[in-house]
């Protein structure tokens, strides 16, 4: 194998690992910039993965899988938004509860729908062609890559994005100039649900099945990317790529055992704590994150 | 992110409607107890729907669940065993919340406590008398948990780092670290657990009451009661506890009153971690006699649920830990007819329903009371 093809293969592997993070982090940035805490990305992602497999298996075709996956994400996001915004429930606990809820629901219905406690039957998704071409043929890969720039454009260049920022920084001021803060926040949370769910759909399609707790903390890596990226979509996207590159490295190093894989796995979490502790420039959250004006 | 979000039912509000002391107590109790009751009713309905989805009669399944938990000594023993760990993580979360801090790291603090007590048990010479080994074990577990717990406290006090994110990230880091130590250096071949401890085993309940034969329940459950009583004393009868609650209710006012808020945060997180770490004794010294990778899995999140349903009160937490332990053991009892994962859904529903109804119940109760006065 030539050097070029090795580099290309590593690059592609990094992108494939990064796509679920990119989707979820884009959603997380939007929701948090609007002032709603996003510990639910993990749950949205898991719901999306389950919906994708159920949709593809029972309705047929990857596109219906995507639709059902998004529907799962939207449904969970609606629970999050109504609990947090209408009922003013604590957003951290709501997030944890939703993650536990979808874990339980997917396990329960995995038994019911597929008669297994570990995984669904195999699905075709976007074809069985392995290798470089197979991964590149997935439309979701490309969608994932453009999600971050689109989120940045939305946040910084559109009226909606400016309202999102106002809702997250100073909701009272936003309300005083006629912005409906609740509407902006509902929209942002639903968007985050749909986006993170797409990350889960991609994951399920890549693995051609749903398996119990298959997101395995990826939603929290996306949360880490949002914080490490200082709630800026482009920086968060960069953090996703960085974390994915570290994982690629981990997979490559597994054969050598020079560095224990557990240590490379820690990189995103350590970097996030370092960023929060302000070792190299502080990472500061939107001012009204988690707060709801009376 | 706001931290002082989980309101504790308190009687120190002054909204112009000053009810008589007894009325105030009743009002506090109503506010505290209504949300969990509402949540249980909601969970019961959702449970009905799930059971019907499987095509089983709900009444019979619920009866099976009760029989398999409180209906026989083995089931009860398992409930008590699970409740012991949950009560510790619940107390840990509650101490944090009383100080206005969210400790989502109870899982890794529990694991660290279990790991350190196992290390101590391996280091002690075989035949060390229980009366010497067990107290040291308790201290080791508490120190292990506190060592992990104090990190988010210090980072918040010194750098303002938000404890929710720090504790979540720390969970991943500490669990990966413990996994590496055990897998690379300390495991019994073909397993992911350490060798058995040489000393410090805590007697099983079955050693005293043979009827509990086979269940994991052990005398650490007495430790739970002692810890709950001690936490109650600390929170409500000591100056430090008063400071802790003052910081939880109004950090600025507490600071103005001469309390070092950062110091309280650090102390509260160390205490919270120590309580979670103590829970490791139940599994390591009371049950398996070794540290096993993943033994703490899920106990941290369930601790949040327990603190929430127990309304952050030590005695409420004991009751709530029994409730969640019953659900979790009950899942195994019904597994032959309904997938045991049903109880995971119900546990999440209880959490969601409580957290949603807490502010709602308060609003409704207060507006109705104001109506009575007017």
XYZ file of C-alpha atoms in Angstrom:
668
model
C 0.000 0.000 0.000
C 1.326 3.386 -0.913
C 1.692 6.151 1.631
C -1.037 8.144 -0.062
C -3.633 5.416 0.217
C -2.734 4.813 3.867
C -3.192 8.490 4.638
C -6.482 8.516 2.761
C -7.694 5.454 4.660
C -6.823 7.033 8.024
C -8.513 10.270 7.000
C -11.644 8.439 5.977
C -11.705 6.434 9.179
C -11.449 9.686 11.137
C -14.347 11.172 9.189
C -16.497 8.103 9.722
C -15.892 8.227 13.461
C -16.481 11.992 13.476
C -19.834 12.093 11.651
C -22.033 11.117 14.639
C -20.139 13.659 16.774
C -20.562 16.367 14.130
C -24.326 15.890 13.910
C -24.788 15.795 17.680
C -22.398 18.662 18.400
C -24.150 20.886 15.833
C -27.434 20.175 17.594
C -25.872 20.676 21.009
C -24.425 24.067 20.087
C -27.798 25.316 18.819
C -29.748 24.156 21.901
C -27.178 25.427 24.385
C -26.723 28.750 22.621
C -30.512 29.137 22.954
C -30.107 28.537 26.705
C -31.209 24.920 27.086
C -28.820 22.382 28.640
C -28.057 19.523 26.261
C -27.128 16.460 28.256
C -29.701 14.609 26.150
C -27.582 14.237 22.998
C -26.715 10.671 23.992
C -30.399 9.774 24.294
C -31.396 11.522 21.045
C -28.646 9.620 19.266
C -29.679 6.264 20.694
C -33.311 6.968 19.776
C -32.268 7.900 16.249
C -30.279 4.694 15.848
C -33.190 2.569 17.052
C -35.728 4.435 14.907
C -33.513 4.010 11.848
C -33.335 0.256 12.228
C -37.042 -0.123 13.049
C -37.957 2.081 10.077
C -35.685 0.290 7.658
C -36.647 -3.175 8.918
C -40.424 -2.764 9.069
C -41.085 -0.112 6.422
C -38.212 -0.882 4.077
C -35.510 1.353 2.672
C -32.896 3.581 4.256
C -34.833 6.789 3.604
C -37.762 5.635 5.740
C -35.204 4.566 8.315
C -33.855 8.113 8.356
C -37.373 9.518 8.667
C -38.301 7.281 11.608
C -34.928 7.941 13.229
C -35.530 11.690 13.039
C -39.051 11.155 14.379
C -37.589 9.403 17.437
C -35.176 12.292 17.991
C -37.968 14.853 17.633
C -40.230 12.979 20.043
C -37.512 12.857 22.708
C -36.626 16.493 22.075
C -40.291 17.403 22.504
C -40.323 15.694 25.914
C -37.134 17.579 26.798
C -38.506 20.920 25.633
C -41.940 20.619 27.237
C -40.522 19.400 30.567
C -37.830 22.070 30.657
C -39.650 25.038 29.155
C -43.351 24.549 29.873
C -42.925 22.855 33.265
C -39.590 24.512 34.144
C -38.221 21.211 35.347
C -34.538 21.029 36.106
C -32.779 20.566 32.762
C -29.900 18.454 34.014
C -32.227 15.909 35.600
C -34.578 15.953 32.610
C -31.577 15.165 30.436
C -30.505 12.251 32.585
C -34.069 10.947 32.774
C -34.470 11.073 28.994
C -31.209 9.196 28.491
C -32.364 6.506 30.937
C -35.831 6.460 29.369
C -34.654 5.804 25.829
C -32.137 3.220 27.029
C -34.987 1.351 28.736
C -37.404 1.835 25.839
C -34.950 0.590 23.221
C -34.039 -2.457 25.325
C -37.689 -3.257 26.031
C -38.738 -2.958 22.403
C -35.595 -4.679 21.165
C -36.960 -7.717 22.993
C -40.464 -7.127 21.719
C -39.687 -6.236 18.103
C -36.668 -8.452 17.430
C -36.814 -11.002 20.271
C -33.247 -10.234 21.348
C -31.708 -8.471 24.305
C -28.544 -7.490 22.470
C -29.091 -6.577 18.830
C -31.443 -6.296 15.875
C -31.152 -8.348 12.692
C -28.866 -7.022 9.994
C -30.163 -4.224 7.780
C -28.918 -3.222 4.350
C -28.795 0.586 4.847
C -27.013 2.233 1.906
C -25.608 -0.950 0.493
C -23.106 -3.548 1.501
C -20.094 -2.344 -0.445
C -17.287 -2.168 2.050
C -14.080 -0.165 1.921
C -13.488 3.368 0.740
C -16.211 3.590 -1.883
C -18.821 2.011 0.374
C -18.425 4.636 3.077
C -18.195 7.495 0.619
C -21.481 6.460 -0.959
C -23.443 7.168 2.213
C -25.286 10.487 1.772
C -25.305 10.870 5.555
C -21.508 11.140 5.581
C -21.679 14.196 3.355
C -24.648 15.623 5.225
C -22.721 15.235 8.469
C -19.752 17.111 7.062
C -21.837 20.085 5.910
C -23.928 20.209 9.089
C -21.308 22.153 11.013
C -20.842 24.984 8.470
C -24.616 25.147 8.023
C -25.088 25.424 11.796
C -22.482 28.199 11.902
C -24.223 30.061 9.083
C -27.585 29.602 10.813
C -26.255 30.861 14.135
C -24.230 33.845 12.926
C -25.831 34.914 9.657
C -29.588 34.498 9.975
C -32.244 36.323 12.048
C -33.136 33.002 13.656
C -29.542 32.525 14.765
C -29.338 35.986 16.259
C -32.539 35.279 18.190
C -31.022 32.003 19.404
C -27.979 33.882 20.691
C -30.147 36.527 22.345
C -32.319 33.871 24.000
C -29.233 32.217 25.425
C -27.386 35.338 26.539
C -30.104 37.700 27.662
C -33.631 36.337 27.339
C -35.255 39.345 29.023
C -33.662 41.724 26.530
C -34.689 39.475 23.658
C -38.272 39.381 24.929
C -38.320 43.164 25.329
C -37.674 43.641 21.614
C -40.418 41.216 20.651
C -38.562 37.930 20.282
C -40.584 34.972 21.521
C -37.916 33.310 23.655
C -39.942 30.113 24.245
C -40.547 29.680 20.507
C -36.851 30.140 19.714
C -35.900 27.654 22.416
C -38.479 25.056 21.353
C -37.216 25.308 17.778
C -33.568 25.003 18.830
C -34.223 21.957 21.042
C -36.239 20.212 18.316
C -33.450 20.945 15.831
C -30.917 19.449 18.234
C -33.105 16.349 18.577
C -33.320 15.862 14.821
C -29.601 16.479 14.282
C -28.354 14.238 17.085
C -30.791 11.544 15.926
C -29.195 11.720 12.458
C -25.887 10.967 14.137
C -27.488 7.852 15.588
C -28.982 6.917 12.208
C -25.543 7.137 10.622
C -24.089 4.942 13.360
C -26.776 2.270 12.940
C -26.367 2.311 9.140
C -22.576 2.031 9.433
C -22.913 -0.998 11.698
C -25.902 -2.342 9.734
C -27.834 -3.050 12.931
C -29.019 -1.680 16.240
C -27.301 -3.037 19.317
C -28.034 -2.380 22.965
C -26.541 0.952 24.114
C -24.663 1.243 20.836
C -24.036 4.975 21.246
C -21.705 4.089 24.149
C -21.109 7.620 25.401
C -20.771 9.272 21.962
C -23.407 11.836 22.918
C -21.252 12.883 25.853
C -18.222 13.182 23.593
C -20.350 15.574 21.529
C -21.161 17.517 24.718
C -17.430 17.620 25.418
C -16.830 18.934 21.880
C -19.431 21.677 22.370
C -17.712 22.861 25.547
C -14.175 22.404 24.260
C -15.275 24.321 21.152
C -16.538 27.132 23.369
C -20.117 26.847 22.080
C -18.920 27.921 18.615
C -20.127 25.537 15.857
C -16.905 25.659 13.835
C -14.644 25.152 16.859
C -16.945 22.393 18.131
C -16.702 20.735 14.724
C -12.926 20.991 14.966
C -13.065 19.373 18.400
C -15.146 16.516 16.955
C -12.510 15.917 14.281
C -9.751 16.075 16.898
C -11.489 13.538 19.132
C -12.179 11.290 16.145
C -8.530 11.493 15.090
C -7.520 10.408 18.598
C -9.837 7.404 18.301
C -8.407 6.509 14.931
C -4.993 6.626 16.517
C -6.251 4.411 19.342
C -7.483 1.820 16.849
C -4.189 1.939 14.956
C -2.165 1.595 18.150
C -4.166 -1.336 19.463
C -1.814 -3.723 17.707
C 1.259 -2.221 19.322
C -0.030 -1.709 22.908
C 2.546 1.036 23.367
C -0.048 3.251 25.019
C -3.011 1.636 26.797
C -6.171 2.330 24.792
C -7.908 3.544 27.954
C -5.601 6.535 28.049
C -6.287 7.611 24.489
C -9.995 7.145 25.186
C -9.701 9.685 27.996
C -8.405 12.476 25.753
C -11.750 14.221 25.043
C -12.732 14.210 28.708
C -9.388 15.441 29.978
C -9.266 18.218 27.382
C -12.778 19.317 28.354
C -11.901 19.569 32.034
C -8.736 21.456 31.136
C -10.771 23.856 28.991
C -13.290 24.399 31.795
C -10.596 24.913 34.388
C -9.186 27.695 32.233
C -5.654 26.404 31.808
C -5.487 27.808 28.284
C -8.245 30.399 27.990
C -11.542 29.800 29.727
C -14.503 28.135 28.115
C -17.510 30.200 29.179
C -21.106 29.033 28.789
C -23.957 31.178 27.415
C -25.051 33.464 30.250
C -28.657 32.243 30.486
C -27.923 28.535 30.013
C -30.474 26.568 32.025
C -32.312 29.663 33.194
C -35.887 30.485 32.374
C -37.094 34.064 32.925
C -40.301 34.441 34.964
C -25.730 26.729 33.838
C -27.713 27.288 36.940
C -26.995 25.032 39.862
C -29.563 26.010 42.436
C -32.271 24.415 40.411
C -33.557 21.539 42.413
C -35.626 23.241 44.997
C -35.649 21.701 48.387
C -38.979 22.047 50.125
C -38.098 24.589 52.752
C -40.093 26.475 55.265
C -38.071 29.647 55.117
C -39.991 31.437 52.389
C -41.490 34.810 53.050
C -44.141 35.730 50.541
C -46.382 37.677 52.811
C -48.489 34.617 53.610
C -47.150 33.516 56.979
C -49.058 30.379 57.912
C -49.142 29.081 61.485
C -46.190 26.737 62.316
C -48.299 23.599 62.049
C -49.824 24.745 58.776
C -46.344 25.483 57.511
C -45.185 21.962 58.348
C -48.203 20.501 56.576
C -47.592 22.717 53.579
C -43.948 21.606 53.480
C -44.941 17.961 53.659
C -47.530 18.375 50.920
C -44.966 20.009 48.676
C -42.460 17.273 49.440
C -44.692 14.236 49.123
C -47.106 15.096 46.324
C -44.595 14.887 43.434
C -43.401 11.338 44.242
C -47.021 10.204 44.676
C -47.995 11.717 41.335
C -44.919 10.115 39.766
C -45.775 6.658 41.084
C -49.291 6.930 39.677
C -47.941 7.984 36.280
C -45.422 5.116 36.360
C -48.204 2.676 37.243
C -50.188 3.759 34.177
C -47.173 3.573 31.845
C -46.347 0.166 33.342
C -49.915 -0.983 32.577
C -49.482 0.077 28.961
C -46.150 -1.712 28.580
C -47.514 -4.896 30.176
C -50.567 -4.752 27.911
C -48.233 -4.286 24.924
C -46.725 -7.668 25.771
C -50.229 -9.117 26.098
C -50.177 -9.850 29.825
C -52.666 -8.886 32.549
C -51.158 -5.936 34.523
C -52.605 -6.979 37.888
C -51.004 -10.398 37.763
C -47.639 -8.981 36.668
C -47.589 -6.416 39.478
C -48.500 -9.180 41.943
C -45.580 -11.219 40.606
C -43.299 -8.218 41.052
C -44.315 -7.806 44.692
C -44.074 -11.526 45.437
C -40.575 -11.680 43.974
C -39.364 -8.776 46.088
C -41.181 -8.345 49.397
C -42.985 -11.686 49.244
C -40.046 -13.923 50.165
C -36.874 -13.661 52.194
C -34.487 -14.061 49.254
C -36.204 -11.327 47.240
C -36.294 -9.042 50.256
C -32.608 -9.689 50.872
C -31.783 -8.701 47.299
C -33.881 -5.551 47.647
C -32.033 -4.628 50.838
C -28.669 -5.268 49.180
C -29.476 -3.061 46.193
C -31.059 -0.406 48.400
C -27.877 -0.194 50.478
C -25.749 0.936 47.525
C -28.479 3.252 46.216
C -28.960 4.866 49.626
C -25.271 5.769 49.687
C -25.226 7.291 46.210
C -28.560 8.959 47.015
C -27.125 10.515 50.176
C -24.085 11.609 48.176
C -26.196 13.383 45.576
C -28.433 14.921 48.250
C -25.536 16.416 50.219
C -24.365 18.025 46.989
C -27.799 19.357 46.109
C -28.272 20.800 49.599
C -25.141 22.861 48.873
C -26.498 23.772 45.429
C -24.150 21.351 43.668
C -24.950 18.673 41.141
C -22.871 15.563 41.743
C -23.275 13.397 38.657
C -20.034 11.634 39.516
C -21.363 9.292 42.201
C -20.747 6.308 39.943
C -17.015 6.865 39.684
C -16.771 7.895 43.345
C -18.518 4.650 44.299
C -16.167 2.674 42.061
C -13.125 4.422 43.509
C -14.319 3.721 47.062
C -14.829 0.054 46.223
C -11.447 -0.130 44.554
C -9.529 1.411 47.437
C -11.242 -0.774 50.035
C -10.365 -3.825 47.943
C -6.729 -2.673 47.796
C -6.692 -2.305 51.563
C -8.252 -5.753 51.983
C -5.495 -7.179 49.784
C -2.777 -5.355 51.715
C -3.935 -6.429 55.177
C -2.460 -9.706 56.400
C -4.846 -12.650 56.409
C -6.458 -13.154 59.791
C -6.620 -9.476 60.738
C -9.492 -9.293 63.238
C -12.714 -7.934 61.759
C -12.916 -5.226 64.404
C -9.622 -3.820 63.144
C -10.054 -4.510 59.441
C -13.625 -3.272 58.893
C -13.224 0.239 60.366
C -10.086 0.706 58.288
C -12.013 -0.513 55.280
C -14.703 2.089 55.872
C -12.115 4.831 56.104
C -10.396 3.598 52.953
C -13.662 3.539 50.992
C -14.612 7.010 52.177
C -11.170 8.374 51.294
C -11.269 6.758 47.860
C -14.626 8.351 47.086
C -13.647 11.693 48.587
C -10.443 11.812 46.532
C -12.487 11.678 43.324
C -15.287 13.824 44.725
C -13.110 16.702 45.824
C -11.815 17.376 42.285
C -14.980 19.037 40.912
C -15.331 20.919 44.215
C -11.858 22.402 43.949
C -12.226 23.149 40.235
C -15.496 24.958 40.889
C -14.150 26.898 43.860
C -10.871 27.861 42.167
C -11.736 28.173 38.489
C -15.520 28.304 38.348
C -15.620 25.100 36.271
C -19.165 23.808 36.157
C -19.484 20.699 38.282
C -22.059 18.942 36.071
C -19.684 18.707 33.150
C -16.616 18.050 35.303
C -18.291 15.153 37.131
C -19.568 13.614 33.884
C -16.126 13.812 32.302
C -14.486 12.559 35.487
C -16.770 9.504 35.446
C -15.333 8.454 32.100
C -11.761 9.202 33.167
C -11.840 7.445 36.544
C -13.709 4.388 35.255
C -11.265 4.038 32.356
C -8.344 4.380 34.751
C -9.710 1.725 37.126
C -10.487 -0.509 34.166
C -6.885 -0.191 33.018
C -5.409 -0.870 36.460
C -7.537 -3.964 36.954
C -7.182 -5.279 33.407
C -3.445 -4.651 33.169
C -2.196 -5.327 36.672
C -4.631 -6.716 39.192
C -7.079 -9.127 37.683
C -7.581 -12.801 38.267
C -6.933 -14.433 34.860
C -10.019 -14.697 32.609
C -11.948 -12.187 34.757
C -12.158 -8.454 35.306
C -11.974 -8.582 39.077
C -9.219 -8.451 41.657
C -8.267 -11.388 43.904
C -10.307 -11.795 47.092
C -9.489 -9.576 50.062
C -7.579 -11.201 52.929
C -9.503 -9.521 55.706
C -12.434 -7.267 56.451
C -15.358 -9.298 55.126
C -18.669 -8.093 56.535
C -21.101 -10.852 57.644
C -24.042 -11.653 55.418
C -27.554 -11.346 56.757
C -27.911 -15.061 56.043
C -25.173 -15.786 58.607
C -27.522 -14.504 61.298
C -30.939 -15.274 59.793
C -30.587 -18.432 57.670
C -33.883 -17.616 55.941
C -32.019 -15.040 53.803
C -29.850 -17.818 52.376
C -28.445 -16.999 48.936
C -29.190 -13.274 49.003
C -26.407 -10.707 48.954
C -27.802 -8.643 51.838
C -25.198 -8.015 54.515
C -24.683 -5.942 57.604
C -23.544 -2.896 55.618
C -27.206 -2.011 55.580
C -26.821 -0.948 59.205
C -24.095 1.363 57.976
C -26.642 2.958 55.651
C -28.914 3.800 58.567
C -25.990 5.193 60.539
C -24.860 7.271 57.554
C -28.373 8.645 56.997
C -28.630 9.625 60.662
C -25.164 11.207 60.572
C -25.978 13.192 57.423
C -29.208 14.394 59.031
C -27.291 15.492 62.129
C -24.605 17.213 60.065
C -27.042 19.056 57.824
C -29.568 20.171 60.399
C -27.750 20.263 63.728
C -24.248 21.564 63.045
C -22.854 24.933 62.059
C -21.060 23.459 59.041
C -24.307 21.909 57.892
C -26.124 25.196 58.313
C -23.463 26.923 56.218
C -23.777 24.230 53.590
C -27.528 24.705 53.325
C -27.168 28.483 53.365
C -24.804 28.311 50.393
C -27.272 26.011 48.658
C -30.166 28.403 49.097
C -28.427 31.750 48.551
C -24.688 31.673 47.865
C -24.401 35.460 47.670
C -26.211 35.976 50.946
C -24.106 33.271 52.596
C -20.927 34.909 51.331
C -22.130 38.247 52.685
C -22.850 36.536 55.990
C -19.214 35.509 56.243
C -19.353 31.993 54.835
C -16.549 30.953 52.481
C -18.621 29.674 49.562
C -15.659 28.033 47.838
C -14.736 26.254 51.060
C -18.277 24.948 51.440
C -18.267 23.704 47.833
C -15.012 21.854 48.366
C -16.142 20.342 51.686
C -19.570 19.398 50.334
C -18.053 17.634 47.330
C -15.523 15.787 49.487
C -18.314 14.643 51.823
C -20.513 13.710 48.891
C -17.716 11.652 47.347
C -16.964 10.002 50.687
C -20.597 8.915 51.041
C -20.667 7.473 47.526
C -17.324 5.761 48.182
C -18.643 4.176 51.382
C -21.282 2.467 49.246
C -18.461 0.399 47.744
C -18.164 -1.438 51.062
C -21.538 -3.090 50.437
C -20.364 -4.834 47.275
C -16.690 -5.380 48.072
C -16.659 -6.301 51.772
C -20.274 -7.400 52.084
C -20.876 -9.433 48.945
C -18.120 -10.485 46.547
C -15.030 -9.738 48.631
C -13.272 -8.361 45.561
C -13.435 -5.280 43.331
C -15.044 -6.015 39.990
C -14.942 -3.736 36.959
C -18.381 -2.215 36.365
C -19.917 -3.037 39.744
C -20.946 0.590 40.171
C -22.557 0.804 36.730
C -25.755 2.853 36.803
C -25.698 3.408 40.572
C -24.710 7.053 40.145
C -27.649 8.000 37.938
C -29.977 5.999 40.176
C -28.564 7.926 43.125
C -29.831 11.105 41.485
C -33.249 9.479 41.165
C -33.167 8.383 44.805
C -32.187 11.855 46.049
C -34.873 13.417 43.877
C -37.689 11.122 45.036
C -36.397 11.240 48.623
C -36.584 15.027 48.351
C -32.965 15.404 49.527
C -33.859 14.341 53.040
C -31.817 11.490 54.589
C -34.909 9.615 55.733
C -36.738 10.189 52.476
C -33.682 8.781 50.736
C -33.878 5.522 52.699
C -37.482 5.084 51.551
C -36.656 6.052 47.964
C -33.704 3.648 47.842
C -36.058 0.821 48.837
C -38.468 1.880 46.100
C -35.847 1.873 43.341
C -34.267 -1.328 44.626
C -37.697 -2.973 44.588
C -38.215 -1.928 40.986
C -34.812 -3.187 39.942
C -35.170 -6.543 41.722
C -38.809 -6.735 40.599
C -37.663 -6.658 36.988
C -35.947 -9.993 37.512
C -39.081 -11.395 39.175
C -41.302 -10.653 36.168
C -38.750 -11.396 33.457
C -40.388 -14.695 32.537
C -43.564 -12.915 31.373
C -42.546 -9.296 30.683
C -39.035 -8.170 29.646
C -37.252 -6.927 32.772
C -36.293 -3.788 30.858
C -39.789 -2.561 31.686
C -38.583 -1.444 35.100
C -35.821 0.633 33.507
C -38.506 2.521 31.623
C -40.523 2.918 34.823
C -37.521 4.205 36.771
C -36.944 6.851 34.111
C -40.644 7.727 34.091
C -40.595 8.204 37.867
C -37.613 10.574 37.603
C -39.166 12.547 34.770
C -42.555 12.772 36.472
C -41.066 13.909 39.786
C -38.813 16.538 38.262
C -41.642 17.889 36.132
C -44.204 17.937 38.925
C -41.972 19.534 41.595
C -42.245 23.114 40.283
C -45.806 22.539 39.101
C -47.041 21.225 42.452
C -45.419 24.125 44.262
C -47.013 26.647 41.960
C -50.457 25.088 42.282
C -50.285 24.680 46.061
C -49.089 28.230 46.595
C -51.614 29.823 44.315
C -54.426 27.865 45.962
C -53.202 28.894 49.416
C -52.977 32.502 48.387
C -56.553 32.105 47.150
C -57.639 30.901 50.593
C -56.056 33.897 52.307
C -57.653 36.392 49.950
